[in-house]
Coordinates of C-alpha atoms and ligand atoms in Angstrom, one line a residue:
M708 CA 0.1 0.1 0.3
R709 CA 1.4 3.5 -0.8
N710 CA 2.5 5.6 2.0
W711 CA 1.2 9.0 1.3
L712 CA 3.1 12.0 3.0
E713 CA 1.3 13.9 5.4
R714 CA 2.5 17.6 4.4
S715 CA 4.1 20.4 6.5
P716 CA 2.6 18.9 10.2
L717 CA 4.2 22.4 11.8
D718 CA 1.7 24.7 9.4
R719 CA -1.3 23.6 11.7
L720 CA 0.2 24.6 15.2
P721 CA -0.1 27.6 16.6
T722 CA 2.9 30.3 16.7
G723 CA 5.7 29.2 19.1
R724 CA 5.0 25.2 18.9
A725 CA 6.8 24.7 16.0
E726 CA 10.3 24.5 17.4
E727 CA 9.0 22.1 20.1
A728 CA 7.3 20.2 17.2
L729 CA 9.8 19.6 15.4
A730 CA 12.2 18.3 18.0
A731 CA 9.8 15.5 18.7
L732 CA 10.2 14.8 14.7
W733 CA 13.9 14.4 15.0
R734 CA 13.9 11.2 16.8
G735 CA 14.1 8.5 14.2
A736 CA 13.5 10.8 11.2
V737 CA 14.5 10.1 7.8
V738 CA 17.2 12.6 6.2
V739 CA 17.4 12.5 2.2
E740 CA 20.2 14.2 0.9
V741 CA 19.7 15.4 -2.6
D742 CA 21.8 17.2 -5.1
G743 CA 20.9 19.6 -8.1
D744 CA 20.3 17.0 -10.5
G745 CA 17.4 15.2 -8.7
A746 CA 20.3 12.4 -7.2
I747 CA 19.2 11.3 -4.1
A748 CA 20.6 9.2 -1.1
S749 CA 18.8 8.3 2.3
Q750 CA 20.4 7.8 5.7
Q751 CA 18.6 7.6 8.9
G752 CA 20.2 10.5 11.3
R753 CA 19.4 13.5 13.2
P754 CA 18.5 16.4 11.1
R755 CA 20.3 19.8 11.4
P756 CA 18.2 22.0 13.9
L757 CA 16.1 25.0 12.6
E758 CA 17.7 27.8 10.5
S759 CA 18.9 30.8 12.8
P760 CA 19.8 34.2 11.7
G761 CA 23.6 33.5 11.2
D762 CA 23.8 30.2 10.4
R763 CA 26.4 29.4 7.5
Q764 CA 24.8 26.0 6.6
P765 CA 21.0 25.7 5.5
A766 CA 18.6 23.5 7.9
D767 CA 17.1 20.8 6.6
V768 CA 14.0 21.1 4.8
L769 CA 10.8 19.2 7.0
L770 CA 8.9 17.3 4.0
G771 CA 6.3 15.9 6.5
T772 CA 5.7 12.7 7.9
V773 CA 5.0 8.9 6.5
D774 CA 3.6 6.4 8.8
G775 CA 4.6 8.8 11.7
V776 CA 8.1 9.1 10.5
A777 CA 9.0 12.4 9.7
W778 CA 11.0 13.0 6.6
F779 CA 13.7 15.9 6.2
A780 CA 15.6 16.9 3.0
R781 CA 19.1 18.2 2.7
G782 CA 20.2 19.7 -0.6
V783 CA 23.8 18.9 -1.3
D784 CA 26.5 19.6 -4.0
V785 CA 27.0 15.9 -4.3
V786 CA 25.0 13.2 -2.3
S787 CA 27.4 11.1 -0.2
G788 CA 27.9 7.1 -1.1
E789 CA 25.5 5.2 -3.4
S790 CA 22.9 7.4 -5.1
M791 CA 20.0 7.0 -7.5
S792 CA 17.8 9.6 -9.3
W793 CA 14.7 10.3 -7.6
R794 CA 12.2 9.0 -10.5
D795 CA 14.1 5.4 -10.5
T796 CA 13.0 4.8 -6.8
N797 CA 9.9 3.0 -5.5
P798 CA 6.8 4.5 -6.4
D799 CA 5.8 4.3 -2.9
S800 CA 8.7 6.3 -1.7
L801 CA 8.0 8.5 -4.5
D802 CA 5.9 11.1 -2.8
P803 CA 8.3 12.6 -0.2
L804 CA 11.6 12.4 -2.7
A805 CA 9.8 14.2 -5.3
T806 CA 9.0 17.0 -2.1
G807 CA 12.5 16.9 -1.4
V808 CA 13.8 17.6 -4.8
A809 CA 11.5 20.3 -5.6
L810 CA 11.9 22.1 -2.1
T811 CA 15.8 21.8 -2.0
R812 CA 16.1 22.8 -5.7
W813 CA 13.6 25.9 -4.7
H814 CA 15.7 27.1 -1.6
A815 CA 18.9 26.6 -3.3
S816 CA 18.0 29.5 -5.8
Q817 CA 17.1 31.7 -3.2
P818 CA 14.3 33.5 -4.7
P819 CA 14.0 37.2 -3.8
C820 CA 10.9 38.8 -2.5
E821 CA 8.2 38.9 -4.9
V822 CA 6.9 42.1 -3.4
C823 CA 10.1 44.3 -2.6
G824 CA 12.6 42.4 -4.2
S825 CA 14.8 42.0 -0.8
A826 CA 16.3 38.9 -0.3
T827 CA 14.2 35.7 1.6
R828 CA 14.9 33.0 4.4
P829 CA 13.4 29.8 5.1
D830 CA 10.8 29.7 7.5
L831 CA 8.9 27.0 9.4
A832 CA 11.5 24.3 8.4
G833 CA 11.6 25.3 5.0
S834 CA 7.9 24.7 3.8
R835 CA 8.2 28.5 2.6
R836 CA 9.9 31.5 2.8
I837 CA 9.7 34.8 4.6
C838 CA 11.2 38.3 3.3
V839 CA 13.9 39.8 5.3
G840 CA 12.8 43.3 4.2
C841 CA 9.0 43.1 4.4
G842 CA 8.4 39.9 6.0
N843 CA 6.1 38.6 2.6
L844 CA 5.6 34.9 2.7
Q845 CA 6.6 33.2 -0.5
F846 CA 5.7 29.6 -1.3
P847 CA 7.2 27.0 -3.8
R848 CA 6.0 27.9 -7.3
I849 CA 4.6 24.7 -9.5
D850 CA 4.5 25.0 -13.3
P851 CA 1.5 23.0 -14.6
C852 CA 1.5 20.5 -18.0
V853 CA -0.2 18.7 -20.0
I854 CA 0.3 15.4 -21.0
V855 CA -1.7 13.4 -23.6
A856 CA -2.0 9.9 -24.9
V857 CA -3.3 10.5 -28.6
T858 CA -5.0 7.9 -30.5
D859 CA -6.3 7.8 -33.8
P860 CA -9.7 6.4 -34.7
D861 CA -8.4 2.7 -35.6
D862 CA -6.7 2.9 -31.8
R863 CA -3.5 3.5 -32.6
L864 CA -1.2 5.3 -30.1
L865 CA 1.0 8.2 -31.3
L866 CA 4.3 8.6 -29.9
A867 CA 6.7 11.3 -30.8
R868 CA 10.2 12.1 -30.4
Q869 CA 11.5 15.7 -29.5
R870 CA 14.4 17.1 -31.5
Q871 CA 16.6 16.8 -28.6
W872 CA 16.3 13.3 -27.9
A873 CA 18.4 10.8 -28.7
K874 CA 17.3 8.6 -31.6
G875 CA 14.4 5.9 -31.3
R876 CA 13.3 7.9 -27.6
V877 CA 9.4 8.5 -27.8
S878 CA 6.8 9.2 -25.6
V879 CA 3.4 10.7 -25.4
I880 CA 2.7 14.7 -26.4
A881 CA 3.5 17.3 -23.4
G882 CA 3.7 20.8 -22.8
F883 CA 3.2 23.6 -20.6
I884 CA -0.2 25.3 -19.6
E885 CA 0.0 29.2 -20.7
A886 CA -1.0 32.1 -18.7
G887 CA -5.2 32.5 -18.9
E888 CA -5.4 28.9 -20.8
S889 CA -7.7 26.3 -19.5
V890 CA -6.0 22.9 -19.1
E891 CA -8.5 21.5 -21.6
Q892 CA -7.3 24.2 -24.1
A893 CA -3.6 23.3 -23.4
V894 CA -4.1 19.6 -24.9
H895 CA -5.6 20.9 -28.0
R896 CA -3.0 23.5 -28.2
E897 CA -0.3 21.6 -27.5
V898 CA -1.5 18.4 -29.8
F899 CA -2.2 20.7 -32.6
E900 CA 1.4 22.4 -32.6
E901 CA 3.3 19.6 -32.3
V902 CA 1.9 17.2 -34.6
G903 CA -0.9 18.9 -36.4
A904 CA -4.1 16.9 -35.0
R905 CA -7.3 17.7 -33.8
V906 CA -8.4 15.9 -31.1
T907 CA -11.7 14.9 -29.2
S908 CA -13.0 13.0 -26.1
L909 CA -10.9 14.3 -23.9
S910 CA -10.5 12.4 -20.2
Y911 CA -8.5 12.8 -17.4
V912 CA -6.1 10.1 -16.5
G913 CA -4.0 11.1 -13.5
S914 CA -1.4 13.5 -12.6
E915 CA 2.3 13.5 -11.3
P916 CA 4.8 15.8 -9.7
W917 CA 8.0 16.2 -11.9
P918 CA 9.9 18.4 -9.7
M919 CA 13.0 18.8 -12.4
P920 CA 12.5 21.4 -12.1
R921 CA 8.6 22.1 -10.7
S922 CA 6.3 21.1 -12.9
L923 CA 2.9 18.9 -12.4
M924 CA 2.1 16.9 -15.0
L925 CA -1.7 16.4 -15.8
G926 CA -2.2 13.1 -17.7
F927 CA -5.3 12.6 -20.5
E928 CA -6.3 10.2 -23.0
A929 CA -7.7 11.9 -26.3
R930 CA -8.8 10.7 -30.0
A931 CA -7.6 12.5 -32.8
E932 CA -10.2 13.3 -35.7
D933 CA -8.1 11.4 -38.2
D934 CA -4.3 9.3 -38.7
E935 CA -3.0 12.7 -40.1
I936 CA -0.3 13.7 -38.4
S937 CA 2.4 16.9 -39.3
V938 CA 5.3 17.2 -37.2
D939 CA 6.1 20.9 -36.3
G940 CA 10.0 19.7 -37.2
D941 CA 11.0 22.5 -34.0
E942 CA 9.9 20.7 -31.0
I943 CA 9.3 17.6 -32.3
S944 CA 11.2 15.9 -35.1
E945 CA 9.4 12.9 -36.0
G946 CA 6.3 10.9 -34.7
A947 CA 3.7 8.1 -35.9
Y948 CA 0.9 6.2 -34.8
Y949 CA 1.6 2.7 -33.6
T950 CA -0.6 -0.7 -33.3
R951 CA 0.3 -2.8 -29.9
S952 CA 2.0 -5.4 -32.2
D953 CA 3.8 -2.5 -34.0
L954 CA 5.0 -1.3 -30.7
A955 CA 6.0 -4.5 -29.4
A956 CA 8.0 -5.4 -32.6
A957 CA 10.0 -1.8 -32.3
L958 CA 10.6 -2.6 -28.6
G959 CA 12.0 -6.2 -29.5
A960 CA 14.1 -5.0 -32.2
G961 CA 15.5 -1.7 -29.9
E962 CA 14.1 0.8 -32.3
V963 CA 12.0 2.4 -30.0
I964 CA 13.0 3.5 -26.1
L965 CA 9.7 4.2 -24.2
P966 CA 9.8 6.7 -21.1
A967 CA 11.1 5.6 -17.6
G968 CA 9.0 3.2 -15.4
A969 CA 7.9 5.7 -12.6
S970 CA 6.5 8.5 -15.1
I971 CA 3.3 9.4 -15.9
A972 CA 4.2 8.9 -19.6
R973 CA 4.9 5.5 -19.3
A974 CA 1.9 5.0 -17.3
L975 CA -0.2 6.3 -20.0
I976 CA 1.5 4.0 -22.7
Q977 CA 1.0 1.1 -20.2
R978 CA -2.9 1.9 -19.8
W979 CA -3.1 1.8 -23.6
L980 CA -1.2 -1.0 -24.1
S981 CA -3.2 -3.2 -21.7
S982 CA -6.8 -1.9 -22.8
G983 CA -6.2 -3.5 -26.1
Ligands
LIG1830 ZN1 9.7 41.9 0.7

């Protein structure tokens, strides 16, 4: 069973109780080291205390608790010992690790205050930042993206290669939601821009955090009106519709490489594979 992260347990405490609560959370806490590339290593150990003015070393960031155990993240230049990418980990632990990657990267960027431009410092064990000039509170920003498995009227799946990807690497269509746009409009626009197809029958499948750097992927399925595509040649360099047996053959021959197992892109492809 998946263990969900109970987020920011300090947020719900009265002012002044946070340090006391944090001291209790230290016992048996898990500290996850995270570097700027999203490599992680976990260790059992005592997190560093809350940051106070004059500290040279940043405090560890409290991610939340899983089954009563507190998880902290420590941003480092290079993780110590054996490491792995956050996205190659067991899906059961993806939730706190994705949060750890997102929050440590956000703190490392030391964003200035959005109101007055002064410096900000971590507050409330790193769940937010506070402006040293005007006291404005700042929270991590998330960039929403759509990702969509497009099938043609014969239920063949569209897979495309982005220009910067290695030869053979393919995935479903994805892109950022633009300012003022609805999620549904973004799906229609991205598919049309990238492969020139018009889609209908949008249905929402699920979402996934993608903290490199700070995306939230919103997964959809959609049906193209016909089987014509015309790749934009800019973002997408090639694309094609596959039957399930076409894809199995291409995978067997090593002609295509699918996205990693923990990604929503892969989940959308698997969903189509198992629905036929
Ligand atoms: Zn300010």
